[in-house]
């Protein structure tokens, strides 16, 4: 019997099946309950990254998925392992990141109490933070659910995490091999040319057309062609940065959350929102602010039917529509009533507001941006440094700055950057985090050392939960519980085996960052507000 046709424990067969579906890396932590899943990993030819905590494993899978646009896969144990990875699953669900979490589970819980890792309903718990959660009690069920997950990852729909729990006895039982992967039958949405015709007809009548691009748009070239040919102005959401070229004169930037953006949006006589939820975390207000005709293009029917009340709703892949729209507007002259001077004035005002709200950060962010290699992929955490940078830092390509926008979890950046660096060996990857967020997942620094990742880690230490303090003051609450005792971060990083440096000037910071990309292992670059003094 051929090796790939051998009967094996189901836990081993699952790894072989994942390899056949294109999985080359699994993030996770083994335990006595899920050890059968580890039997087949090396035999299948899959690399495994040992996280220090299941939360870290989940964020690594998330970071890997964002870097590759392929699903990130994690293995975790029953009960606490599944609970620990639920925060990353919630982040992936919020940001439409494809992730597959496979966990062990107890064989029976209704009539027995006091079992190791027991919880009341593991499947239902996971379901609260993912697309779907199912329990596979047989080998056939496991194979069917895994193929369902991968079919949905390929399909023209919003991506998100899936959870599959497999009872311990099933993992240990002998099982036939999984069926071979079938061809990609996910198909695509039809009618992109017709939908582009609807938009081009509206654009022809408009004098102040305005596009809003979100993370659902991935092909910048077609978006830029449409903008230049139509003379439209544009905003991007934070997730959509990089779709519009920074030097496009009618680009308002990613300043949608600035109150002043309302006036500019209200001036538009046509708004076309593509691949964006226009969510609270995009706008920080309930309504975009348009008073004109709005056209929405999105894969998710829930988005199309939201409270923004779009006049025209097109369930379609935004990139496909933009490709067709670029052809439909190929002979246009790019004229509109927007002016580069007005756009530049608005951007300058909004940048000034950010500089006032986050004093001292923008000069450091500007210096950091200037020293990064082309194609650097950035993962940031919930920290004031990132809040300021995501508004003011224009990206020159899409999909290269990843931030926990929706769920808003702390501790994201370091493990997510590790996942991204694993996916992008030889290409520059950077992590940005604050001092408090680093506490959440600092143990994963050991993984970066273990893997020898050339990963610069920007640690912004303002000695407090700065954004929370500011919010409390704004609400007339005496700041409370916003300061935690920090360790000596330099010594801590060195104890893990990482390089660490505290640059005394912006040029020295730039030298440290450049050197970190060439180092054999991660480098913690410790920054404080004094650097901008």
PDB file of C-alpha atoms in Angstrom, residues 279-409:
ATOM      1  CA  UNK A 279     -17.710  50.766  10.435  1.00  0.00           C
ATOM      2  CA  UNK A 280     -17.450  52.633  13.705  1.00  0.00           C
ATOM      3  CA  UNK A 281     -13.709  52.014  13.769  1.00  0.00           C
ATOM      4  CA  UNK A 282     -13.427  53.566  10.289  1.00  0.00           C
ATOM      5  CA  UNK A 283     -15.476  56.677  10.990  1.00  0.00           C
ATOM      6  CA  UNK A 284     -15.911  57.081  14.760  1.00  0.00           C
ATOM      7  CA  UNK A 285     -19.368  58.385  13.992  1.00  0.00           C
ATOM      8  CA  UNK A 286     -22.606  56.760  12.930  1.00  0.00           C
ATOM      9  CA  UNK A 287     -22.823  58.128   9.386  1.00  0.00           C
ATOM     10  CA  UNK A 288     -20.313  58.767   6.630  1.00  0.00           C
ATOM     11  CA  UNK A 289     -21.722  62.262   6.099  1.00  0.00           C
ATOM     12  CA  UNK A 290     -22.694  62.110   2.425  1.00  0.00           C
ATOM     13  CA  UNK A 291     -25.696  64.036   1.121  1.00  0.00           C
ATOM     14  CA  UNK A 292     -25.453  62.746  -2.439  1.00  0.00           C
ATOM     15  CA  UNK A 293     -26.116  59.513  -4.282  1.00  0.00           C
ATOM     16  CA  UNK A 294     -24.140  56.646  -2.734  1.00  0.00           C
ATOM     17  CA  UNK A 295     -23.080  53.442  -4.480  1.00  0.00           C
ATOM     18  CA  UNK A 296     -21.781  50.542  -2.372  1.00  0.00           C
ATOM     19  CA  UNK A 297     -19.729  47.662  -3.760  1.00  0.00           C
ATOM     20  CA  UNK A 298     -19.070  44.789  -1.351  1.00  0.00           C
ATOM     21  CA  UNK A 299     -19.104  40.994  -1.127  1.00  0.00           C
ATOM     22  CA  UNK A 300     -21.068  40.984   2.131  1.00  0.00           C
ATOM     23  CA  UNK A 301     -24.855  41.465   1.953  1.00  0.00           C
ATOM     24  CA  UNK A 302     -24.847  42.555   5.590  1.00  0.00           C
ATOM     25  CA  UNK A 303     -22.603  45.478   4.712  1.00  0.00           C
ATOM     26  CA  UNK A 304     -24.760  46.449   1.746  1.00  0.00           C
ATOM     27  CA  UNK A 305     -27.869  46.628   3.907  1.00  0.00           C
ATOM     28  CA  UNK A 306     -26.391  48.654   6.758  1.00  0.00           C
ATOM     29  CA  UNK A 307     -27.472  52.018   8.151  1.00  0.00           C
ATOM     30  CA  UNK A 308     -25.448  54.006   5.592  1.00  0.00           C
ATOM     31  CA  UNK A 309     -28.486  53.497   3.332  1.00  0.00           C
ATOM     32  CA  UNK A 310     -26.703  53.285   0.001  1.00  0.00           C
ATOM     33  CA  UNK A 311     -28.890  54.169  -2.977  1.00  0.00           C
ATOM     34  CA  UNK A 312     -27.275  51.527  -5.209  1.00  0.00           C
ATOM     35  CA  UNK A 313     -26.024  48.263  -3.694  1.00  0.00           C
ATOM     36  CA  UNK A 314     -23.805  46.001  -5.788  1.00  0.00           C
ATOM     37  CA  UNK A 315     -22.813  42.612  -4.346  1.00  0.00           C
ATOM     38  CA  UNK A 316     -19.593  42.185  -6.216  1.00  0.00           C
ATOM     39  CA  UNK A 317     -15.842  41.828  -5.870  1.00  0.00           C
ATOM     40  CA  UNK A 318     -14.496  45.367  -5.733  1.00  0.00           C
ATOM     41  CA  UNK A 319     -11.329  44.547  -7.671  1.00  0.00           C
ATOM     42  CA  UNK A 320     -13.330  42.971 -10.500  1.00  0.00           C
ATOM     43  CA  UNK A 321     -15.543  46.047 -10.746  1.00  0.00           C
ATOM     44  CA  UNK A 322     -12.533  48.372 -10.758  1.00  0.00           C
ATOM     45  CA  UNK A 323     -10.891  46.377 -13.559  1.00  0.00           C
ATOM     46  CA  UNK A 324     -14.003  46.776 -15.699  1.00  0.00           C
ATOM     47  CA  UNK A 325     -14.441  50.395 -14.653  1.00  0.00           C
ATOM     48  CA  UNK A 326     -10.880  51.197 -15.732  1.00  0.00           C
ATOM     49  CA  UNK A 327     -11.756  49.961 -19.227  1.00  0.00           C
ATOM     50  CA  UNK A 328     -15.101  51.786 -19.282  1.00  0.00           C
ATOM     51  CA  UNK A 329     -13.435  55.128 -18.477  1.00  0.00           C
ATOM     52  CA  UNK A 330     -10.329  54.682 -20.645  1.00  0.00           C
ATOM     53  CA  UNK A 331     -11.088  57.653 -22.906  1.00  0.00           C
ATOM     54  CA  UNK A 332     -12.119  60.073 -20.143  1.00  0.00           C
ATOM     55  CA  UNK A 333     -10.144  63.275 -19.545  1.00  0.00           C
ATOM     56  CA  UNK A 334      -9.951  63.195 -15.752  1.00  0.00           C
ATOM     57  CA  UNK A 335     -11.762  66.456 -15.106  1.00  0.00           C
ATOM     58  CA  UNK A 336     -13.743  67.369 -12.005  1.00  0.00           C
ATOM     59  CA  UNK A 337     -14.433  70.329  -9.727  1.00  0.00           C
ATOM     60  CA  UNK A 338     -12.112  69.077  -6.983  1.00  0.00           C
ATOM     61  CA  UNK A 339      -8.877  71.038  -6.614  1.00  0.00           C
ATOM     62  CA  UNK A 340      -5.519  69.823  -5.368  1.00  0.00           C
ATOM     63  CA  UNK A 341      -5.149  72.985  -3.288  1.00  0.00           C
ATOM     64  CA  UNK A 342      -8.340  72.333  -1.332  1.00  0.00           C
ATOM     65  CA  UNK A 343      -7.399  68.707  -0.724  1.00  0.00           C
ATOM     66  CA  UNK A 344      -3.896  69.638   0.432  1.00  0.00           C
ATOM     67  CA  UNK A 345      -5.303  72.264   2.789  1.00  0.00           C
ATOM     68  CA  UNK A 346      -7.677  69.749   4.359  1.00  0.00           C
ATOM     69  CA  UNK A 347      -4.906  67.195   4.792  1.00  0.00           C
ATOM     70  CA  UNK A 348      -2.607  69.757   6.361  1.00  0.00           C
ATOM     71  CA  UNK A 349      -5.276  70.787   8.859  1.00  0.00           C
ATOM     72  CA  UNK A 350      -6.006  67.186   9.835  1.00  0.00           C
ATOM     73  CA  UNK A 351      -2.319  66.323  10.232  1.00  0.00           C
ATOM     74  CA  UNK A 352      -2.006  69.301  12.560  1.00  0.00           C
ATOM     75  CA  UNK A 353      -4.875  67.954  14.649  1.00  0.00           C
ATOM     76  CA  UNK A 354      -3.169  64.570  14.956  1.00  0.00           C
ATOM     77  CA  UNK A 355       0.102  66.239  15.941  1.00  0.00           C
ATOM     78  CA  UNK A 356      -1.700  68.160  18.671  1.00  0.00           C
ATOM     79  CA  UNK A 357      -3.475  65.076  20.003  1.00  0.00           C
ATOM     80  CA  UNK A 358      -0.332  62.911  19.984  1.00  0.00           C
ATOM     81  CA  UNK A 359       2.532  65.348  20.608  1.00  0.00           C
ATOM     82  CA  UNK A 360       6.003  64.211  19.638  1.00  0.00           C
ATOM     83  CA  UNK A 361       4.981  61.091  17.744  1.00  0.00           C
ATOM     84  CA  UNK A 362       4.794  62.329  14.151  1.00  0.00           C
ATOM     85  CA  UNK A 363       8.487  63.356  13.832  1.00  0.00           C
ATOM     86  CA  UNK A 364       9.478  59.880  15.051  1.00  0.00           C
ATOM     87  CA  UNK A 365       6.983  58.188  12.727  1.00  0.00           C
ATOM     88  CA  UNK A 366       8.214  60.254   9.790  1.00  0.00           C
ATOM     89  CA  UNK A 367      11.827  59.305  10.537  1.00  0.00           C
ATOM     90  CA  UNK A 368      10.870  55.650  10.860  1.00  0.00           C
ATOM     91  CA  UNK A 369       9.038  55.685   7.559  1.00  0.00           C
ATOM     92  CA  UNK A 370      12.004  57.276   5.807  1.00  0.00           C
ATOM     93  CA  UNK A 371      14.404  54.477   6.773  1.00  0.00           C
ATOM     94  CA  UNK A 372      12.270  51.445   5.946  1.00  0.00           C
ATOM     95  CA  UNK A 373      13.128  49.254   2.965  1.00  0.00           C
ATOM     96  CA  UNK A 374      10.722  49.017   0.070  1.00  0.00           C
ATOM     97  CA  UNK A 375       8.003  46.399   0.620  1.00  0.00           C
ATOM     98  CA  UNK A 376       8.234  46.462   4.430  1.00  0.00           C
ATOM     99  CA  UNK A 377       5.181  44.837   5.998  1.00  0.00           C
ATOM    100  CA  UNK A 378       4.139  46.413   9.305  1.00  0.00           C
ATOM    101  CA  UNK A 379       2.141  44.936  12.188  1.00  0.00           C
ATOM    102  CA  UNK A 380       1.048  47.367  14.888  1.00  0.00           C
ATOM    103  CA  UNK A 381      -0.643  47.159  18.263  1.00  0.00           C
ATOM    104  CA  UNK A 382      -3.215  49.260  20.074  1.00  0.00           C
ATOM    105  CA  UNK A 383      -0.874  52.103  20.988  1.00  0.00           C
ATOM    106  CA  UNK A 384      -0.846  55.873  20.522  1.00  0.00           C
ATOM    107  CA  UNK A 385       2.128  55.587  18.179  1.00  0.00           C
ATOM    108  CA  UNK A 386       0.047  53.454  15.809  1.00  0.00           C
ATOM    109  CA  UNK A 387      -3.058  55.617  16.212  1.00  0.00           C
ATOM    110  CA  UNK A 388      -1.128  58.655  15.026  1.00  0.00           C
ATOM    111  CA  UNK A 389       0.729  56.808  12.287  1.00  0.00           C
ATOM    112  CA  UNK A 390      -2.267  55.077  10.736  1.00  0.00           C
ATOM    113  CA  UNK A 391      -3.871  58.474  10.085  1.00  0.00           C
ATOM    114  CA  UNK A 392      -0.817  60.265   8.732  1.00  0.00           C
ATOM    115  CA  UNK A 393       1.382  57.554   7.192  1.00  0.00           C
ATOM    116  CA  UNK A 394       0.423  57.029   3.554  1.00  0.00           C
ATOM    117  CA  UNK A 395       1.340  53.570   2.294  1.00  0.00           C
ATOM    118  CA  UNK A 396       2.703  53.076  -1.226  1.00  0.00           C
ATOM    119  CA  UNK A 397       1.092  49.636  -1.645  1.00  0.00           C
ATOM    120  CA  UNK A 398      -1.962  47.881  -0.170  1.00  0.00           C
ATOM    121  CA  UNK A 399      -1.996  45.093   2.369  1.00  0.00           C
ATOM    122  CA  UNK A 400       1.267  46.109   4.045  1.00  0.00           C
ATOM    123  CA  UNK A 401       0.111  47.602   7.345  1.00  0.00           C
ATOM    124  CA  UNK A 402      -1.869  45.306   9.623  1.00  0.00           C
ATOM    125  CA  UNK A 403      -3.536  46.607  12.765  1.00  0.00           C
ATOM    126  CA  UNK A 404      -6.186  45.083  15.076  1.00  0.00           C
ATOM    127  CA  UNK A 405      -8.782  47.594  13.902  1.00  0.00           C
ATOM    128  CA  UNK A 406     -12.120  46.053  14.771  1.00  0.00           C
ATOM    129  CA  UNK A 407     -11.765  43.819  17.824  1.00  0.00           C
ATOM    130  CA  UNK A 408      -9.033  46.130  19.079  1.00  0.00           C
ATOM    131  CA  UNK A 409      -7.034  43.640  21.095  1.00  0.00           C
TER     132      UNK A 409
END
